[in-house]
XYZ file of C-alpha atoms in Angstrom:
395
model
C -53.151 2.102 68.043
C -52.758 5.695 68.030
C -49.743 6.875 68.959
C -48.211 10.393 67.776
C -44.993 10.975 66.428
C -42.712 14.150 66.685
C -40.416 15.045 64.283
C -36.779 13.125 64.594
C -33.502 14.211 65.723
C -31.063 13.451 63.170
C -27.041 13.492 63.753
C -24.539 12.138 60.658
C -21.064 11.090 61.422
C -19.063 13.752 61.664
C -16.287 12.401 58.747
C -17.126 12.412 55.100
C -15.951 9.337 54.150
C -15.730 9.355 50.276
C -16.221 6.424 48.259
C -12.828 7.813 46.438
C -10.967 7.524 49.828
C -12.662 3.715 50.417
C -11.350 2.750 46.436
C -8.360 3.319 46.562
C -7.318 2.215 50.601
C -8.845 -0.858 49.359
C -6.326 -0.995 46.461
C -3.638 -0.433 47.811
C -4.022 -3.331 50.194
C -5.195 -6.034 47.293
C -4.084 -5.019 44.457
C -4.726 -8.992 43.402
C -8.087 -9.339 44.248
C -10.284 -11.077 41.803
C -12.551 -7.980 42.159
C -10.129 -5.430 41.396
C -10.061 -4.850 37.899
C -13.468 -3.828 38.617
C -13.775 -1.957 42.245
C -14.602 1.435 40.156
C -17.703 0.162 38.785
C -18.820 -1.765 41.730
C -18.588 1.523 44.317
C -20.350 3.594 41.381
C -23.524 1.011 40.821
C -23.959 1.963 44.954
C -24.797 5.313 44.002
C -23.381 6.397 47.212
C -20.805 8.796 46.873
C -19.389 10.128 50.832
C -21.176 8.927 53.754
C -20.499 10.422 57.085
C -18.828 7.742 60.097
C -18.257 9.197 63.624
C -14.540 8.400 63.485
C -11.812 9.208 60.859
C -11.305 6.551 58.264
C -7.486 6.363 59.399
C -9.043 5.216 62.909
C -10.611 1.837 60.651
C -7.782 0.845 58.821
C -5.223 1.412 61.757
C -2.306 -1.029 62.637
C -3.312 -2.089 66.135
C -1.301 -1.667 69.245
C 0.757 -4.969 69.336
C 2.817 -6.603 66.932
C 3.013 -9.521 64.528
C 4.106 -11.230 67.987
C 1.093 -10.788 70.237
C -0.443 -13.750 69.156
C 2.364 -16.410 69.505
C 4.132 -14.434 72.253
C 7.723 -14.210 72.094
C 9.122 -17.690 74.171
C 6.584 -20.181 72.303
C 7.973 -18.417 68.359
C 11.448 -18.843 69.507
C 10.613 -22.349 70.652
C 9.221 -23.454 67.904
C 11.976 -21.810 65.572
C 14.726 -23.890 67.212
C 12.766 -26.753 66.795
C 12.955 -25.849 63.086
C 16.613 -25.810 63.290
C 17.134 -21.963 63.344
C 20.720 -21.016 64.542
C 20.284 -18.914 68.187
C 21.062 -15.586 65.921
C 18.510 -16.847 63.427
C 16.091 -16.719 65.542
C 16.997 -13.439 66.856
C 16.786 -11.205 63.509
C 13.444 -13.518 62.623
C 12.066 -12.606 66.580
C 13.363 -8.682 66.041
C 12.039 -8.664 62.046
C 8.775 -10.321 64.172
C 8.161 -7.249 66.686
C 8.535 -5.101 63.879
C 5.293 -5.753 62.244
C 2.071 -4.312 63.157
C -0.928 -6.662 64.196
C -4.392 -5.927 62.878
C -6.338 -4.129 65.835
C -8.021 -6.048 68.630
C -11.595 -6.035 68.940
C -11.104 -4.052 71.558
C -9.315 -1.437 70.424
C -12.129 -1.255 67.332
C -15.403 -1.385 69.163
C -13.991 1.058 72.447
C -13.356 4.833 70.254
C -16.720 3.433 68.438
C -18.927 3.187 71.467
C -17.688 6.194 73.239
C -18.975 7.588 70.195
C -22.094 5.837 69.856
C -23.065 7.364 73.552
C -21.889 10.863 72.652
C -23.969 11.285 69.508
C -27.055 9.044 71.237
C -26.978 11.791 73.660
C -27.028 14.439 71.047
C -30.056 12.678 69.629
C -31.953 12.714 72.463
C -31.548 16.311 73.243
C -32.322 17.465 69.874
C -35.210 14.992 69.634
C -36.518 16.185 73.531
C -36.223 20.020 72.310
C -38.164 19.061 68.912
C -41.104 17.645 71.034
C -40.893 20.392 73.289
C -40.071 18.219 76.471
C -37.332 17.716 79.213
C -35.638 14.533 80.161
C -37.740 15.008 83.275
C -40.795 14.191 81.049
C -39.509 10.823 79.565
C -41.107 7.990 81.348
C -39.227 5.180 78.709
C -36.616 5.094 77.050
C -36.471 2.485 73.902
C -32.515 2.405 73.054
C -30.829 -0.003 69.567
C -26.819 0.221 68.765
C -25.668 -2.982 66.929
C -21.967 -3.143 66.276
C -21.319 -2.040 69.713
C -21.482 -4.693 72.187
C -21.801 -3.142 75.836
C -23.151 -3.812 79.105
C -24.577 -2.002 80.639
C -25.915 -0.001 77.343
C -26.756 2.857 75.719
C -29.970 2.813 77.626
C -28.151 2.780 80.943
C -25.864 5.667 79.283
C -28.376 7.989 78.408
C -29.820 7.384 81.971
C -26.939 9.249 84.003
C -26.272 10.954 80.981
C -29.446 13.357 80.573
C -30.269 12.324 83.320
C -33.364 10.662 83.324
C -35.974 10.573 86.711
C -35.013 6.731 88.295
C -38.431 5.637 87.664
C -38.564 5.351 83.144
C -38.367 2.008 81.952
C -35.908 1.152 79.975
C -36.206 -0.816 76.991
C -32.576 -1.912 74.882
C -32.854 -3.500 72.116
C -29.461 -4.228 70.716
C -29.998 -6.487 67.939
C -32.402 -5.136 65.908
C -30.093 -3.491 63.404
C -31.481 -2.042 60.549
C -35.066 -2.873 61.494
C -34.629 -0.406 65.275
C -36.504 1.986 63.361
C -40.000 0.684 62.692
C -39.723 -2.175 65.479
C -38.816 0.600 68.473
C -42.087 2.627 67.070
C -44.069 0.000 66.918
C -43.037 -1.401 70.606
C -43.579 2.330 71.478
C -46.991 2.677 69.980
C -48.155 -0.351 72.379
C -47.163 1.338 75.626
C -49.169 4.533 75.022
C -51.682 2.687 73.562
C -52.010 0.720 77.547
C -51.253 4.123 78.493
C -52.310 7.469 76.732
C -50.205 9.733 79.457
C -47.195 8.129 78.518
C -44.131 9.476 76.735
C -41.705 7.773 75.281
C -37.858 8.490 73.985
C -36.571 6.301 71.344
C -32.367 6.819 70.448
C -30.325 4.721 67.800
C -27.521 5.076 67.130
C -25.203 3.004 64.323
C -21.958 3.398 64.260
C -21.871 0.724 60.986
C -18.198 2.188 60.208
C -16.797 -0.813 62.956
C -17.595 -3.528 60.254
C -15.034 -1.991 58.231
C -12.199 -4.806 58.039
C -9.029 -4.008 56.155
C -7.886 -7.531 55.881
C -10.852 -8.605 54.377
C -10.734 -9.500 50.708
C -14.011 -10.845 49.449
C -16.635 -9.159 47.536
C -19.085 -8.900 49.998
C -16.590 -7.134 52.342
C -15.723 -4.351 49.575
C -19.203 -3.735 49.445
C -19.456 -4.036 52.995
C -17.064 -1.088 53.563
C -19.013 0.900 50.033
C -22.154 0.812 51.848
C -22.374 1.640 55.639
C -22.505 5.297 57.505
C -22.973 5.890 60.857
C -26.000 7.800 62.137
C -27.855 8.610 65.483
C -31.203 9.639 65.699
C -33.989 10.054 68.491
C -37.731 11.048 68.750
C -40.700 11.388 70.589
C -43.546 9.098 70.476
C -47.003 10.159 72.971
C -50.161 8.741 73.444
C -51.799 11.627 72.829
C -51.412 14.472 70.224
C -49.131 17.137 71.036
C -48.554 20.422 69.160
C -45.302 18.958 67.835
C -46.774 15.942 66.202
C -46.483 15.359 62.591
C -47.550 11.656 62.286
C -49.992 9.360 63.687
C -49.234 5.364 63.583
C -52.760 3.702 63.516
C -50.611 0.008 63.059
C -47.966 -2.155 63.215
C -47.398 -5.075 60.794
C -44.677 -8.149 61.532
C -43.406 -10.882 59.950
C -40.142 -13.325 59.427
C -39.035 -15.709 57.196
C -37.972 -19.086 58.692
C -34.978 -20.362 57.630
C -32.828 -17.226 56.725
C -30.697 -16.303 59.300
C -27.782 -16.886 57.467
C -28.422 -14.248 55.173
C -27.472 -11.582 56.872
C -25.060 -11.884 59.988
C -22.739 -10.095 62.705
C -19.973 -12.342 63.539
C -17.226 -10.733 65.877
C -13.723 -11.818 66.182
C -10.267 -11.038 66.931
C -10.102 -8.174 64.899
C -13.831 -6.655 65.188
C -16.529 -6.947 63.812
C -17.601 -7.980 60.669
C -20.572 -8.205 58.910
C -21.414 -11.241 56.218
C -23.632 -10.891 53.010
C -25.036 -13.715 51.386
C -26.094 -13.274 47.683
C -28.904 -14.765 47.642
C -30.508 -12.108 50.724
C -31.989 -9.237 48.295
C -34.474 -11.537 47.184
C -35.357 -12.912 50.780
C -35.898 -9.808 51.711
C -38.307 -8.713 48.730
C -40.433 -11.723 49.754
C -40.705 -9.647 53.227
C -41.900 -7.090 50.934
C -44.721 -8.861 49.018
C -46.041 -10.167 52.441
C -46.321 -6.301 53.460
C -48.190 -5.473 50.044
C -50.776 -7.930 51.043
C -51.227 -7.259 54.383
C -51.797 -3.375 53.165
C -54.067 -4.915 50.837
C -56.386 -6.491 53.648
C -56.413 -3.526 55.354
C -57.670 -1.759 52.774
C -59.796 -4.067 51.058
C -62.849 -1.713 51.628
C -61.339 0.844 49.469
C -58.826 -1.033 46.646
C -59.038 1.403 44.205
C -58.502 4.148 45.675
C -56.440 4.096 48.876
C -52.567 4.451 47.989
C -49.666 5.846 50.705
C -49.099 8.819 50.178
C -45.289 8.209 51.070
C -42.915 5.295 51.199
C -40.210 5.437 54.003
C -38.174 2.046 53.209
C -34.991 1.219 54.455
C -35.335 -2.444 52.749
C -31.279 -2.506 53.009
C -30.436 -1.629 49.173
C -31.219 -0.256 45.614
C -32.294 -3.656 44.029
C -34.966 -4.128 46.632
C -36.180 -0.514 46.044
C -36.202 -1.103 42.971
C -38.357 -4.526 43.480
C -40.821 -2.296 45.765
C -41.355 0.382 42.775
C -41.639 -2.732 40.320
C -44.184 -4.659 42.779
C -46.513 -2.035 43.876
C -49.676 -1.462 42.267
C -49.775 0.310 38.865
C -52.690 2.912 39.991
C -50.310 4.173 42.756
C -48.120 7.424 41.868
C -44.953 7.832 40.980
C -42.205 9.131 43.517
C -43.080 7.303 46.460
C -39.481 6.333 47.587
C -38.136 9.133 46.731
C -36.846 10.186 50.354
C -35.317 6.604 51.118
C -33.129 6.429 47.870
C -32.224 10.583 48.877
C -31.500 9.267 52.377
C -29.263 5.924 50.431
C -26.935 8.459 48.534
C -25.466 8.654 51.516
C -25.200 5.800 52.784
C -27.312 2.912 54.041
C -27.825 3.510 58.196
C -29.099 0.734 59.579
C -31.733 0.829 62.334
C -31.022 4.325 62.095
C -32.349 5.097 58.477
C -36.112 5.368 58.625
C -35.903 7.729 61.029
C -33.815 9.938 58.630
C -36.101 8.757 55.673
C -38.888 10.729 57.612
C -36.862 13.252 58.765
C -36.104 14.545 55.130
C -39.550 13.555 53.866
C -41.111 16.134 56.462
C -38.589 18.833 56.356
C -39.276 18.686 52.013
C -42.684 20.197 53.042
C -44.620 18.331 50.937
C -46.750 15.943 52.868
C -50.475 17.678 54.029
C -52.867 16.750 56.543
C -54.036 13.578 56.087
C -51.306 12.182 53.634
C -50.806 8.659 53.884
C -47.676 7.745 55.044
C -46.480 3.700 55.147
C -43.002 3.149 56.990
C -40.804 0.042 56.571
C -37.891 -1.554 57.459
C -36.192 -5.544 56.960
C -33.551 -6.180 59.159
C -31.230 -9.990 59.524
C -33.542 -12.790 60.315
C -34.673 -12.263 58.342
C -37.616 -10.030 59.436
C -39.326 -6.897 59.103
C -41.722 -4.460 60.015
C -43.453 -1.999 59.341
C -46.218 0.731 60.241
C -49.069 2.218 58.729
C -50.222 6.068 59.556
C -51.231 9.627 58.791
C -49.224 12.874 58.602
C -51.247 15.295 60.536
C-alpha cells in the first residue's frame, strides 16, 4: 500500500457561535434542570470557547412554522375538549390559545437548510482541494463523500458530480454513516483504490453540519454536552497512486478495529423534531479500548525496531479530551511529548466529527514543523464503536 495525499482544503462554518451564547440560551430555556447550577463549569471543562456553524444559532433555536395544534389537528382537539365537558366558548378559547403556541421545528424544517449548506460547503472544499493538488474536476476518477447528520438520497456524491461537474464515468462512493471515522476510513478506502490502479485520482469530500443535533427541548446532561461540543466543517483532499509535486504525505498501511456490543454507546436518532445525538457515559472507556488495540498494531508493525521507532505526530480524533489524555498516558514513555498538540488545537474550536482528521492534518501541515521522513499516525473512532488508523510518512 502506497498512496499519496495532497494537503486538504478546510472550510469552517462561517457563523461563530460562542460558548457563552449557548450557555445563556440553555440556561434561559431550562432553569430548573439538575445540571443548571453547574452549567458554567461544565461548559468550561470542554475547553471550547467558540465554534463555527454553517447556520447561525438563531436557526437552531427558532420555533417551527406550525403551532401547538399541529400534531393533533383542530377538529380532534375540539372533540376531545368537548368530551371532557368544556363549553363551546371554553373550547374556542383553548383552541385560540393553542394556535398561538409555537411548535418545535420539524425534521424537514431543521434538515432542509442544513442540507443546502452541506452541499455548498462541500463544493467549496472540493474546488479548494483540486486547486491545491493542481488538478481539475475532469481529472477525478473516483469521488468518496461522507455526511452523517443530513440524510439525503441522492446524496452529496451526486450533488458534487453535478456541481463541479465531474465526468460521467467517475466512480461515486457515498458513505453517509461513517460519522467521526470518515476522515481515516475514506483515506484507507482511497488508498486501496489507487493500489489497484495507481493512475487513479481520488477526491474525498466530507461535509458535516453537526449543529443540526442541537435540540433546544432536550434537558439531559448528555444533550447539554452535545450542544457544547459540535462544530460544522467541510473538508476535501486529493489522493493519488503516484507522487505529485503537491503530495505531502505517503500512506503506507491501514488498520481497522470494531468493538462488538458497543453499538448503543453513541448513536444518531431521527425524531419528529430532527436528529438527536445520544451519548452514553461509558463511551470514552470503550473508545480507549480501540486506542489500546491501535498501540498493539503499531507495536507489531515495528517489532523489529521497538526502541527507536515512534511517530513524529499523531493526528487523532478520539472524540474528546478524556481519550486524548488516555492516549498520552498509555503511549510508550520513550515517545516524544507533544505528539497530540495539533489534535488538541483543533478540538479547542469544536468536535468536527468526520472532518476532524483532515482539519488536524491541515494544522500540522501549515505549522511547517514536519520534515521529509517524519512518521505520522492518523486515528479516529466513531459510533459503533469502530476505529481506523493509518501509518504514513511526510514527504
